[in-house]
Tab-separated table of C-alpha atoms and ligand atoms in Angstrom:
chain	number	residue	atom	x	y	z
Z	394	MET	CA	85.205	-4.310	24.466
Z	395	LYS	CA	83.129	-3.759	27.599
Z	396	ILE	CA	83.389	-6.737	30.184
Z	397	ALA	CA	80.876	-7.451	33.016
Z	398	GLY	CA	81.808	-10.001	35.627
Z	399	ILE	CA	79.222	-11.767	37.660
Z	400	ILE	CA	80.467	-13.402	41.004
Z	401	VAL	CA	78.345	-15.865	42.662
Z	402	ALA	CA	78.716	-15.986	46.432
Z	403	ALA	CA	75.286	-17.049	47.529
Z	404	GLY	CA	75.883	-20.600	48.537
Z	405	SER	CA	76.169	-22.050	51.830
Z	406	GLY	CA	79.197	-23.858	53.677
Z	407	THR	CA	77.513	-27.043	54.232
Z	408	ARG	CA	80.012	-29.201	52.358
Z	409	LEU	CA	82.744	-27.427	54.227
Z	410	GLY	CA	81.169	-28.319	57.487
Z	411	ALA	CA	81.325	-24.636	58.265
Z	412	GLN	CA	78.485	-22.736	60.166
Z	413	ARG	CA	78.470	-19.969	57.616
Z	414	ASN	CA	78.876	-19.187	53.783
Z	415	LYS	CA	82.397	-20.769	52.736
Z	416	VAL	CA	83.288	-17.633	50.892
Z	417	LEU	CA	83.317	-15.433	54.069
Z	418	LEU	CA	86.068	-17.756	55.541
Z	419	PRO	CA	89.473	-16.081	55.734
Z	420	LEU	CA	92.246	-16.922	53.562
Z	421	LEU	CA	95.674	-15.296	54.362
Z	422	GLY	CA	93.618	-12.785	56.450
Z	423	GLN	CA	90.967	-11.833	53.940
Z	424	PRO	CA	87.476	-13.541	53.049
Z	425	ILE	CA	87.821	-15.929	50.231
Z	426	PHE	CA	85.387	-13.940	48.274
Z	427	ILE	CA	87.488	-10.765	48.503
Z	428	HIS	CA	90.235	-12.463	46.468
Z	429	ALA	CA	87.635	-13.459	43.856
Z	430	VAL	CA	86.401	-9.874	43.477
Z	431	ARG	CA	90.080	-8.583	43.547
Z	432	ALA	CA	90.657	-11.024	40.766
Z	433	LEU	CA	87.950	-9.902	38.416
Z	434	ARG	CA	87.654	-6.222	39.198
Z	435	ALA	CA	90.854	-5.418	37.309
Z	436	GLN	CA	89.433	-6.601	34.106
Z	437	CYS	CA	85.913	-5.913	34.316
Z	438	ASP	CA	83.768	-2.546	33.348
Z	439	GLU	CA	81.130	-3.647	35.446
Z	440	LEU	CA	81.048	-6.228	38.356
Z	441	ILE	CA	77.972	-7.614	40.077
Z	442	LEU	CA	78.180	-9.664	43.200
Z	443	VAL	CA	75.442	-12.255	44.028
Z	444	THR	CA	74.760	-12.968	47.769
Z	445	ARG	CA	72.145	-14.297	49.908
Z	446	ALA	CA	69.973	-11.216	50.831
Z	447	ASP	CA	70.236	-11.928	54.621
Z	448	GLU	CA	74.127	-11.607	53.985
Z	449	ALA	CA	74.336	-8.725	51.813
Z	450	ALA	CA	75.096	-6.163	54.714
Z	451	GLU	CA	78.017	-8.430	55.743
Z	452	PHE	CA	79.330	-8.626	52.316
Z	453	GLU	CA	79.074	-5.021	51.814
Z	454	GLY	CA	80.848	-4.070	55.142
Z	455	LEU	CA	83.653	-6.496	53.972
Z	456	LEU	CA	84.186	-4.864	50.743
Z	457	LYS	CA	84.326	-1.496	52.374
Z	458	ALA	CA	86.925	-2.736	54.780
Z	459	HIS	CA	88.943	-3.867	51.661
Z	460	HIS	CA	88.376	-0.916	49.787
Z	461	LEU	CA	86.956	-2.648	46.934
Z	462	VAL	CA	83.978	-1.560	44.924
Z	463	VAL	CA	81.220	-3.710	42.990
Z	464	ASP	CA	78.792	-2.081	40.849
Z	465	LYS	CA	75.839	-4.006	42.064
Z	466	MET	CA	74.820	-6.220	44.566
Z	467	VAL	CA	72.119	-8.719	43.520
Z	468	PRO	CA	70.156	-11.306	45.743
Z	469	GLY	CA	70.969	-14.805	45.030
Z	470	GLY	CA	68.227	-17.516	44.274
Z	471	THR	CA	67.560	-20.987	45.841
Z	472	GLU	CA	69.760	-22.389	43.170
Z	473	ARG	CA	72.897	-21.312	41.307
Z	474	ARG	CA	70.974	-20.729	38.038
Z	475	PHE	CA	68.592	-18.376	39.590
Z	476	SER	CA	71.424	-16.552	41.262
Z	477	VAL	CA	72.994	-16.044	37.698
Z	478	GLU	CA	69.733	-15.195	36.037
Z	479	ASN	CA	69.059	-12.482	38.558
Z	480	ALA	CA	72.506	-11.032	37.855
Z	481	LEU	CA	72.089	-11.138	34.038
Z	482	MET	CA	69.253	-9.006	34.443
Z	483	GLU	CA	71.232	-6.160	35.888
Z	484	VAL	CA	73.994	-6.500	33.123
Z	485	GLN	CA	74.255	-3.209	31.316
Z	486	GLU	CA	72.986	-3.115	27.729
Z	487	ASP	CA	76.364	-2.083	26.164
Z	488	ILE	CA	78.134	-4.964	27.845
Z	489	ASP	CA	79.950	-7.169	24.954
Z	490	ILE	CA	81.284	-10.179	27.304
Z	491	VAL	CA	79.964	-11.622	30.497
Z	492	LEU	CA	82.275	-13.584	32.867
Z	493	VAL	CA	80.628	-15.682	35.426
Z	494	HIS	CA	82.886	-16.664	38.214
Z	495	ASP	CA	82.449	-18.764	41.446
Z	496	GLY	CA	82.901	-16.520	44.612
Z	497	ALA	CA	84.734	-19.574	46.178
Z	498	ARG	CA	87.605	-19.519	43.454
Z	499	PRO	CA	90.060	-17.180	45.030
Z	500	LEU	CA	93.059	-17.804	42.817
Z	501	ALA	CA	92.156	-16.915	39.298
Z	502	SER	CA	95.283	-15.370	37.690
Z	503	PRO	CA	94.785	-12.412	35.354
Z	504	ALA	CA	96.629	-14.431	32.366
Z	505	MET	CA	93.865	-17.134	32.526
Z	506	ILE	CA	91.069	-14.521	32.999
Z	507	GLU	CA	92.447	-12.823	29.611
Z	508	ARG	CA	92.432	-16.130	27.819
Z	509	VAL	CA	88.918	-16.759	28.783
Z	510	ILE	CA	87.773	-13.147	27.459
Z	511	HIS	CA	89.641	-13.482	24.301
Z	512	ALA	CA	88.459	-16.876	23.430
Z	513	ALA	CA	84.888	-15.656	24.375
Z	514	ALA	CA	84.998	-12.770	22.133
Z	515	LYS	CA	86.158	-14.999	19.207
Z	516	SER	CA	83.885	-17.964	19.622
Z	517	GLY	CA	81.155	-16.681	21.863
Z	518	ALA	CA	81.701	-19.066	24.757
Z	519	ALA	CA	84.772	-20.166	26.600
Z	520	VAL	CA	85.583	-21.876	29.865
Z	521	PRO	CA	89.247	-22.577	31.562
Z	522	ALA	CA	89.777	-26.268	31.950
Z	523	ILE	CA	92.337	-28.576	32.950
Z	524	PRO	CA	92.842	-32.318	31.884
Z	525	VAL	CA	91.762	-34.901	34.390
Z	526	ARG	CA	95.192	-36.148	35.824
Z	527	ASP	CA	94.072	-39.253	38.008
Z	528	THR	CA	92.882	-42.514	36.891
Z	529	LEU	CA	89.322	-42.423	37.202
Z	530	ARG	CA	87.122	-45.460	38.490
Z	531	ARG	CA	83.474	-45.825	38.548
Z	532	GLN	CA	81.671	-47.898	41.262
Z	533	MET	CA	78.360	-49.800	40.303
Z	534	ASP	CA	76.682	-52.115	42.503
Z	535	GLY	CA	79.956	-53.162	44.384
Z	536	VAL	CA	81.920	-53.503	41.194
Z	537	THR	CA	84.396	-50.895	40.073
Z	538	GLU	CA	85.937	-50.498	36.729
Z	539	THR	CA	88.498	-47.999	35.270
Z	540	VAL	CA	87.040	-45.099	33.259
Z	541	SER	CA	89.157	-43.772	30.421
Z	542	ARG	CA	90.293	-40.086	31.068
Z	543	GLU	CA	91.167	-39.510	27.720
Z	544	GLY	CA	89.453	-36.238	26.394
Z	545	LEU	CA	88.032	-35.440	30.047
Z	546	TYR	CA	88.691	-32.115	31.598
Z	547	GLN	CA	87.839	-30.543	34.705
Z	548	VAL	CA	86.163	-27.203	34.262
Z	549	GLN	CA	86.853	-24.041	36.185
Z	550	THR	CA	85.504	-20.487	36.193
Z	551	PRO	CA	85.305	-17.518	35.076
Z	552	GLN	CA	83.319	-18.865	32.119
Z	553	GLY	CA	83.005	-16.299	29.439
Z	554	PHE	CA	80.238	-15.642	27.024
Z	555	GLN	CA	79.074	-12.925	24.589
Z	556	ALA	CA	76.246	-11.267	26.311
Z	557	GLY	CA	73.516	-11.886	23.791
Z	558	LEU	CA	74.400	-15.661	23.884
Z	559	ILE	CA	74.343	-16.163	27.573
Z	560	ARG	CA	71.268	-14.172	27.987
Z	561	ARG	CA	69.711	-16.474	25.292
Z	562	ALA	CA	70.822	-19.514	27.141
Z	563	TYR	CA	69.059	-18.692	30.315
Z	564	GLN	CA	65.959	-17.547	28.360
Z	565	ASN	CA	65.712	-20.893	26.681
Z	566	SER	CA	66.015	-23.159	29.422
Z	567	ASP	CA	64.172	-23.790	32.816
Z	568	GLU	CA	66.596	-26.542	33.871
Z	569	SER	CA	69.443	-26.634	36.110
Z	570	ALA	CA	72.883	-27.070	34.871
Z	571	SER	CA	76.173	-27.308	37.175
Z	572	ASP	CA	77.549	-24.498	34.858
Z	573	ASP	CA	76.773	-21.730	32.550
Z	574	ALA	CA	78.536	-23.376	29.502
Z	575	GLY	CA	76.011	-26.298	30.000
Z	576	LEU	CA	73.148	-24.046	29.256
Z	577	VAL	CA	74.879	-22.354	26.312
Z	578	GLU	CA	75.717	-25.941	24.862
Z	579	ARG	CA	71.690	-26.380	24.845
Z	580	LEU	CA	71.287	-23.853	22.473
Z	581	GLY	CA	73.563	-25.938	20.062
Z	582	HIS	CA	76.391	-23.303	20.446
Z	583	PRO	CA	79.817	-24.752	20.996
Z	584	VAL	CA	81.725	-24.106	24.047
Z	585	LEU	CA	85.643	-23.337	23.622
Z	586	LEU	CA	87.932	-24.992	26.130
Z	587	VAL	CA	91.161	-22.616	27.075
Z	588	ALA	CA	94.006	-23.459	29.273
Z	589	GLY	CA	92.719	-23.326	32.960
Z	590	ASP	CA	95.329	-23.150	36.011
Z	591	ALA	CA	95.690	-26.180	38.395
Z	592	ARG	CA	95.990	-23.396	41.297
Z	593	ASN	CA	92.373	-22.052	40.472
Z	594	LEU	CA	90.686	-24.368	43.008
Z	595	LYS	CA	87.487	-24.052	44.140
Z	596	ILE	CA	87.151	-24.035	47.894
Z	597	THR	CA	84.738	-26.851	48.611
Z	598	HIS	CA	86.452	-28.946	51.560
Z	599	GLN	CA	88.427	-27.817	54.631
Z	600	GLU	CA	91.758	-29.086	52.968
Z	601	ASP	CA	90.959	-26.651	50.005
Z	602	ILE	CA	91.480	-23.729	52.214
Z	603	LEU	CA	94.824	-25.473	53.643
Z	604	MET	CA	95.902	-25.756	50.075
Z	605	ALA	CA	95.057	-22.344	48.783
Z	606	GLN	CA	96.888	-20.863	51.931
Z	607	GLN	CA	99.905	-22.951	51.106
Z	608	LEU	CA	99.930	-21.601	47.400
Z	609	LEU	CA	99.693	-18.239	48.449
Z	610	ASN	CA	102.151	-18.592	51.386
Z	611	ALA	CA	104.649	-20.009	48.837
Z	612	SER	CA	104.204	-17.143	46.312
Z	613	ILE	CA	104.826	-14.280	48.748
Z	614	GLN	CA	107.828	-12.312	47.863
Z	615	MET	CA	109.318	-9.058	49.793
Z	616	GLY	CA	110.614	-5.852	48.651
Z	617	MET	CA	112.102	-2.830	50.391
Z	618	GLY	CA	112.238	0.800	49.167
Z	619	ILE	CA	113.922	3.976	50.547
Z	620	ASP	CA	113.475	7.724	49.641
Z	621	ALA	CA	114.630	11.190	50.806
Z	622	HIS	CA	113.727	14.690	49.763
Z	623	ARG	CA	114.917	17.935	50.667
Z	624	LEU	CA	112.881	20.438	52.800
Z	625	VAL	CA	112.615	23.882	51.320
Z	626	GLU	CA	110.552	26.958	51.807
Z	627	GLY	CA	107.590	27.759	49.527
Z	628	ARG	CA	106.471	23.809	49.037
Z	629	ASP	CA	103.740	21.701	50.676
Z	630	LEU	CA	104.560	19.156	52.947
Z	631	VAL	CA	102.839	15.914	51.805
Z	632	LEU	CA	103.623	12.589	53.320
Z	633	GLY	CA	101.390	9.368	53.102
Z	634	GLY	CA	99.238	11.296	50.850
Z	635	VAL	CA	98.236	13.821	53.674
Z	636	THR	CA	99.199	17.465	53.388
Z	637	ILE	CA	100.633	18.452	56.801
Z	638	PRO	CA	101.015	22.065	57.808
Z	639	HIS	CA	104.691	23.110	58.317
Z	640	ALA	CA	106.931	25.897	57.273
Z	641	LYS	CA	108.762	23.982	54.706
Z	642	GLY	CA	107.830	21.133	52.196
Z	643	LEU	CA	109.513	18.635	50.315
Z	644	LEU	CA	111.505	19.404	46.932
Z	645	GLY	CA	110.798	17.205	44.000
Z	646	HIS	CA	109.241	16.890	40.586
Z	647	SER	CA	106.268	15.202	41.632
Z	648	ASP	CA	104.818	16.235	45.211
Z	649	ALA	CA	107.898	14.729	46.745
Z	650	ASP	CA	105.883	12.290	49.147
Z	651	ALA	CA	108.956	10.372	50.430
Z	652	ALA	CA	106.741	7.879	52.293
Z	653	LEU	CA	104.825	6.798	49.048
Z	654	HIS	CA	107.775	6.786	47.237
Z	655	ALA	CA	109.485	4.489	49.266
Z	656	LEU	CA	106.319	2.256	49.301
Z	657	MET	CA	105.999	2.325	45.671
Z	658	ASP	CA	109.581	1.346	45.372
Z	659	ALA	CA	109.079	-1.476	48.072
Z	660	LEU	CA	106.211	-2.896	46.005
Z	661	LEU	CA	107.795	-2.909	42.786
Z	662	GLY	CA	110.911	-4.287	44.562
Z	663	ALA	CA	108.913	-7.289	45.620
Z	664	CYS	CA	107.715	-7.682	42.082
Z	665	ALA	CA	111.293	-7.268	40.612
Z	666	LEU	CA	109.483	-4.809	38.414
Z	667	GLY	CA	112.068	-1.898	38.441
Z	668	ASP	CA	111.504	1.243	40.339
Z	669	ILE	CA	109.280	4.401	40.378
Z	670	GLY	CA	111.989	6.300	38.369
Z	671	GLN	CA	111.455	3.694	35.627
Z	672	HIS	CA	107.421	3.586	35.622
Z	673	PHE	CA	106.921	7.277	36.431
Z	674	PRO	CA	110.229	9.235	35.101
Z	675	ASP	CA	111.075	12.615	36.500
Z	676	THR	CA	112.018	13.784	33.134
Z	677	ASP	CA	108.407	13.221	31.929
Z	678	ALA	CA	106.084	16.438	32.158
Z	679	GLN	CA	102.863	14.534	32.938
Z	680	PHE	CA	104.449	13.545	36.305
Z	681	LYS	CA	105.304	17.156	37.312
Z	682	GLY	CA	103.577	17.928	40.455
Z	683	ALA	CA	102.047	14.401	40.402
Z	684	ASN	CA	99.808	13.433	43.219
Z	685	SER	CA	101.946	10.306	44.663
Z	686	LEU	CA	98.670	8.756	45.768
Z	687	PHE	CA	97.473	8.488	42.153
Z	688	LEU	CA	100.934	7.035	41.392
Z	689	LEU	CA	100.662	4.414	44.160
Z	690	ARG	CA	97.146	3.383	42.541
Z	691	GLU	CA	98.898	3.124	39.161
Z	692	THR	CA	101.645	1.262	40.898
Z	693	ARG	CA	99.052	-1.500	42.037
Z	694	LYS	CA	97.472	-1.564	38.602
Z	695	ILE	CA	100.959	-2.281	36.954
Z	696	MET	CA	101.426	-4.858	39.587
Z	697	ALA	CA	97.969	-6.314	38.915
Z	698	ALA	CA	98.734	-6.631	35.163
Z	699	GLN	CA	101.707	-8.941	36.116
Z	700	GLY	CA	99.569	-11.104	38.400
Z	701	PHE	CA	101.070	-9.475	41.844
Z	702	VAL	CA	98.767	-8.362	44.691
Z	703	PRO	CA	100.024	-6.438	47.703
Z	704	HIS	CA	99.575	-8.129	50.783
Z	705	GLN	CA	101.269	-5.978	53.558
Z	706	CYS	CA	103.546	-2.811	54.059
Z	707	ASP	CA	105.254	-1.114	56.774
Z	708	ILE	CA	106.771	2.436	56.465
Z	709	THR	CA	108.813	4.357	58.732
Z	710	ILE	CA	109.183	7.955	58.179
Z	711	LEU	CA	112.456	9.832	59.618
Z	712	ALA	CA	111.666	13.505	60.282
Z	713	GLN	CA	112.873	15.807	63.158
Z	714	LYS	CA	109.883	18.109	62.604
Z	715	PRO	CA	107.100	18.424	62.385
Z	716	ARG	CA	105.469	15.937	64.638
Z	717	LEU	CA	103.784	13.312	62.491
Z	718	ALA	CA	101.874	11.118	64.844
Z	719	PRO	CA	98.546	12.939	64.532
Z	720	TYR	CA	98.677	12.221	60.682
Z	721	LEU	CA	99.725	8.361	60.784
Z	722	PRO	CA	95.913	7.154	61.009
Z	723	GLN	CA	95.035	9.530	57.791
Z	724	MET	CA	98.156	8.117	55.916
Z	725	ARG	CA	97.211	4.358	56.700
Z	726	ALA	CA	93.742	4.842	55.594
Z	727	HIS	CA	94.973	6.578	52.225
Z	728	ILE	CA	97.472	3.716	51.734
Z	729	ALA	CA	94.835	1.073	52.319
Z	730	GLY	CA	92.476	2.607	50.033
Z	731	ALA	CA	94.933	2.896	47.131
Z	732	LEU	CA	96.065	-0.877	47.767
Z	733	GLN	CA	92.936	-2.253	48.309
Z	734	LEU	CA	93.931	-3.492	51.552
Z	735	PRO	CA	92.248	-3.624	55.069
Z	736	LEU	CA	94.025	-1.421	57.665
Z	737	ALA	CA	95.279	-4.147	59.477
Z	738	GLN	CA	97.702	-4.875	56.808
Z	739	VAL	CA	99.009	-1.271	56.419
Z	740	SER	CA	101.658	0.297	58.989
Z	741	VAL	CA	102.982	3.757	58.924
Z	742	LYS	CA	105.341	4.786	61.731
Z	743	ALA	CA	107.434	8.175	62.338
Z	744	THR	CA	110.437	8.642	64.082
Z	745	THR	CA	112.996	11.477	64.738
Z	746	THR	CA	116.778	10.870	64.552
Z	747	GLU	CA	117.446	12.771	67.867
Z	748	GLY	CA	118.970	15.799	66.063
Z	749	LEU	CA	121.531	13.561	64.248
Z	750	ASP	CA	122.388	13.814	60.609
Z	751	ALA	CA	120.716	15.605	57.683
Z	752	VAL	CA	117.437	14.669	59.072
Z	753	GLY	CA	118.261	15.745	62.548
Z	754	ARG	CA	119.290	19.208	61.140
Z	755	GLU	CA	115.976	19.342	59.108
Z	756	GLU	CA	117.474	19.504	55.948
Z	757	GLY	CA	115.277	16.696	54.566
Z	758	ILE	CA	112.954	13.774	55.278
Z	759	PHE	CA	113.708	10.238	54.756
Z	760	ALA	CA	111.129	7.189	54.567
Z	761	GLN	CA	111.803	3.354	54.485
Z	762	ALA	CA	109.222	0.839	53.417
Z	763	ILE	CA	108.964	-2.863	53.245
Z	764	ALA	CA	106.329	-4.606	51.410
Z	765	LEU	CA	104.883	-8.187	50.961
Z	766	VAL	CA	103.288	-9.305	47.649
Z	767	TYR	CA	101.725	-12.432	46.605
Z	768	ASN	CA	102.306	-13.660	43.031
Z	769	LEU	CA	99.491	-15.133	41.003
Z	770	ALA	CA	101.370	-15.041	37.670
Z	771	GLU	CA	101.407	-18.187	35.828
Z	772	SER	CA	105.218	-18.052	35.321
Z	773	SER	CA	105.609	-18.047	39.337
Z	774	ILE	CA	105.084	-21.968	39.225
D	154	MG	MG1	111.175	10.532	45.792
């Protein structure tokens, strides 16, 4: 089953009182739409981002800085429906399910997205929704009355559709609808509700950013990792994904990149998901000589499947020789790329031990790392 995601980010910030598009405002140091792109990227074979044409370059720059890739950028229309329509025309022929997501919803959990995909595959159209919780009152001509909330739901995104159905829905209607499910309904096709997530809020007003910030802050978990490898002749020295010219290299089953191994253990530790030995055992022939940058990308995917997102990391490499300072910027760049983080959230440092201990005697190289992750898993509530 092939999935396409359409992220609509062509709105403006008028309701938020911001001078600029609200999805460009920062949430925990990253633009709101970046969180939305990251949430869908993992589960989509094709990802299309709809932005205003005059903002496309800014969005592209931000995607690059966060090491995220979308397959297509599409200009938005004057109304939401035109934006989605433009994107639908770009969806590949062989796509089975189309997800349409608001760029202003940064906290969609992988489990919820999964529910939408499965329900849409089965029934044709599915939307995540949560029951209305507050008592509702209607005000008409100065008189107010209670409205029953029985059977009423608040609808969220991503909304999921069989590709043929959503295409037909747009072809058959010229009218506006506040969501895509509304257009599908007009074809006479039922729309299935799946459990939404109260945290999956849409950033509309200033206080929504504060709430999203609090939710993410409260979900942060921390982990640490330590690794050591022996220096031997006849091996490449690989640290932080960079091959460094030196008379000796680190001995190990994989490329023995102690810096990345410490980092992976810190990331997995932050998620309480075990350690690298458990996920990439050195008894397994497929990891012989493995490139640890590849393993780091795999680690991010393992985390993502459980709802965890890397937020920040700091590594210290302990090596008497060689001098590592010239290589640190490249290590940071490699790590930021593998973890889809901006450079500012990745730190790599190096120190000697002033000739003390095994590191000082140049018998080996040690590395320590700490990492912060946030947790979008539903079980974290
Ligand atoms: Mg190791």
